[in-house]
């Protein structure tokens, strides 16, 4: 003999701990309208959007704006290429003392220049120390007696 089958759907009983409130609370129509009006009042105007490059500052038809933008970019690219073709090479810039002849890293060039300056300073000081006195120059006949500076 067959046992009767229960055909009622298995729906769990309502659990009192489950929150059934909607995720987005529904507002009344006037409250939604006020919120929309407030947001529209804070909306930036067309000039601000153009200044921030959100809207294109053009009078072209919207269908042609993308093509116009691409043409402007291509024009800029072409101008840059022309400028780079006429750019002087490194050798001529070194000859004209625009660029240093150093092969040091750019971060070290300032230190290298300072070191060269101090080396020239030290060399000049050592040469001045070795310089003969006016009396020695008169003795050797390099300087005439009347040309020698008088010590006071």
Short mmCIF file of C-alpha atoms in Angstrom, two decimals:
data_model
loop_
_atom_site.label_atom_id
_atom_site.label_comp_id
_atom_site.label_asym_id
_atom_site.label_seq_id
_atom_site.Cartn_x
_atom_site.Cartn_y
_atom_site.Cartn_z
CA UNK A 1 0.00 0.00 0.00
CA UNK A 2 1.26 3.47 -0.93
CA UNK A 3 1.81 6.15 1.62
CA UNK A 4 0.31 9.54 0.98
CA UNK A 5 2.82 12.18 -0.27
CA UNK A 6 2.78 15.66 1.27
CA UNK A 7 2.51 18.23 -1.59
CA UNK A 8 2.56 21.41 0.49
CA UNK A 9 5.64 23.56 -0.20
CA UNK A 10 8.24 23.67 2.52
CA UNK A 11 8.22 27.35 3.51
CA UNK A 12 10.10 28.14 6.65
CA UNK A 13 8.20 29.93 9.33
CA UNK A 14 8.89 33.66 9.63
CA UNK A 15 11.95 34.11 11.79
CA UNK A 16 11.52 37.08 14.15
CA UNK A 17 15.29 37.92 13.88
CA UNK A 18 15.21 38.55 10.10
CA UNK A 19 15.04 42.22 9.08
CA UNK A 20 12.50 42.66 6.31
CA UNK A 21 12.79 46.42 5.85
CA UNK A 22 13.72 47.50 2.30
CA UNK A 23 17.36 48.37 1.61
CA UNK A 24 16.45 51.71 0.08
CA UNK A 25 13.78 53.43 2.09
CA UNK A 26 10.99 54.74 -0.07
CA UNK A 27 10.40 58.45 0.22
CA UNK A 28 7.29 60.36 -0.44
CA UNK A 29 6.98 62.08 -3.82
CA UNK A 30 7.53 65.63 -2.43
CA UNK A 31 10.66 64.50 -0.55
CA UNK A 32 12.09 62.91 -3.73
CA UNK A 33 11.28 66.05 -5.72
CA UNK A 34 12.98 68.28 -3.12
CA UNK A 35 16.06 66.05 -3.14
CA UNK A 36 16.22 66.16 -6.94
CA UNK A 37 15.84 69.95 -6.96
CA UNK A 38 18.62 70.28 -4.38
CA UNK A 39 20.98 68.12 -6.47
CA UNK A 40 20.11 70.01 -9.66
CA UNK A 41 20.83 73.32 -7.91
CA UNK A 42 24.32 72.06 -7.00
CA UNK A 43 24.99 70.88 -10.56
CA UNK A 44 27.94 72.73 -12.21
CA UNK A 45 27.12 75.01 -15.12
CA UNK A 46 28.31 74.48 -18.70
CA UNK A 47 31.27 76.90 -18.40
CA UNK A 48 32.62 75.07 -15.34
CA UNK A 49 32.32 71.73 -17.14
CA UNK A 50 34.19 73.12 -20.15
CA UNK A 51 36.90 74.55 -17.89
CA UNK A 52 37.35 71.12 -16.26
CA UNK A 53 37.45 69.49 -19.76
CA UNK A 54 34.36 67.41 -19.08
CA UNK A 55 32.47 69.05 -21.94
CA UNK A 56 34.20 69.91 -25.20
CA UNK A 57 34.47 73.61 -25.95
CA UNK A 58 33.34 73.33 -29.55
CA UNK A 59 30.54 74.34 -31.86
CA UNK A 60 30.85 71.20 -34.01
CA UNK A 61 28.04 68.72 -34.26
CA UNK A 62 28.25 65.94 -31.67
CA UNK A 63 28.80 63.39 -34.46
CA UNK A 64 31.91 65.32 -35.58
CA UNK A 65 33.36 66.18 -32.16
CA UNK A 66 35.39 62.96 -31.87
CA UNK A 67 36.88 63.47 -35.33
CA UNK A 68 37.67 67.10 -34.50
CA UNK A 69 39.39 66.02 -31.27
CA UNK A 70 41.46 63.40 -33.13
CA UNK A 71 42.49 65.97 -35.76
CA UNK A 72 43.61 68.41 -33.05
CA UNK A 73 45.71 65.69 -31.40
CA UNK A 74 47.23 64.73 -34.76
CA UNK A 75 48.10 68.39 -35.42
CA UNK A 76 49.87 68.61 -32.04
CA UNK A 77 51.74 65.36 -32.78
CA UNK A 78 52.86 66.66 -36.18
CA UNK A 79 54.09 69.94 -34.67
CA UNK A 80 56.08 68.05 -32.03
CA UNK A 81 57.67 65.83 -34.68
CA UNK A 82 58.70 68.90 -36.71
CA UNK A 83 60.22 70.48 -33.62
CA UNK A 84 62.16 67.33 -32.78
CA UNK A 85 63.51 67.09 -36.35
CA UNK A 86 65.00 70.60 -36.03
CA UNK A 87 66.36 69.95 -32.55
CA UNK A 88 70.17 70.33 -32.39
CA UNK A 89 72.20 67.24 -31.57
CA UNK A 90 74.10 66.80 -28.31
CA UNK A 91 77.49 67.62 -29.87
CA UNK A 92 76.43 71.06 -31.05
CA UNK A 93 74.86 71.82 -27.66
CA UNK A 94 78.13 70.88 -25.94
CA UNK A 95 80.09 73.08 -28.40
CA UNK A 96 77.86 76.06 -27.61
CA UNK A 97 78.20 75.42 -23.83
CA UNK A 98 74.47 74.83 -23.46
CA UNK A 99 74.94 71.27 -22.27
CA UNK A 100 77.84 69.94 -20.19
CA UNK A 101 80.30 67.57 -21.87
CA UNK A 102 80.11 65.29 -18.86
CA UNK A 103 78.94 61.72 -19.15
CA UNK A 104 77.99 61.68 -15.46
CA UNK A 105 74.46 61.05 -14.34
CA UNK A 106 72.28 64.19 -14.35
CA UNK A 107 71.91 64.01 -10.56
CA UNK A 108 75.71 64.16 -10.17
CA UNK A 109 76.46 67.01 -12.62
CA UNK A 110 76.01 69.75 -9.99
CA UNK A 111 78.44 67.98 -7.65
CA UNK A 112 80.87 67.49 -10.52
CA UNK A 113 80.78 71.21 -11.38
CA UNK A 114 81.37 72.13 -7.75
CA UNK A 115 84.32 69.72 -7.56
CA UNK A 116 85.84 71.18 -10.75
CA UNK A 117 85.43 74.69 -9.34
CA UNK A 118 87.24 73.75 -6.12
CA UNK A 119 89.99 72.01 -8.09
CA UNK A 120 90.57 75.20 -10.16
CA UNK A 121 90.60 77.23 -6.94
CA UNK A 122 93.19 74.94 -5.35
CA UNK A 123 95.33 74.98 -8.50
CA UNK A 124 95.27 78.79 -8.62
CA UNK A 125 96.21 79.04 -4.94
CA UNK A 126 99.15 76.65 -5.35
CA UNK A 127 100.39 78.55 -8.43
CA UNK A 128 100.16 81.86 -6.55
CA UNK A 129 102.22 80.39 -3.68
CA UNK A 130 104.95 79.35 -6.15
CA UNK A 131 104.97 82.79 -7.77
CA UNK A 132 108.32 84.59 -7.43
CA UNK A 133 108.49 87.83 -5.46
CA UNK A 134 109.11 91.17 -7.25
CA UNK A 135 112.67 91.28 -5.81
CA UNK A 136 113.49 87.89 -7.37
CA UNK A 137 112.12 89.09 -10.71
CA UNK A 138 114.33 92.20 -10.56
CA UNK A 139 117.37 90.03 -9.67
CA UNK A 140 116.75 87.77 -12.67
CA UNK A 141 116.30 90.78 -14.96
CA UNK A 142 112.68 89.97 -15.80
CA UNK A 143 111.37 93.10 -14.13
CA UNK A 144 113.03 96.52 -14.32
CA UNK A 145 113.90 98.19 -11.01
CA UNK A 146 111.52 101.09 -11.66
CA UNK A 147 108.66 98.69 -12.42
CA UNK A 148 108.99 96.80 -9.14
CA UNK A 149 106.38 97.71 -6.54
CA UNK A 150 107.79 99.61 -3.58
CA UNK A 151 107.18 98.18 -0.14
CA UNK A 152 105.95 100.82 2.30
#
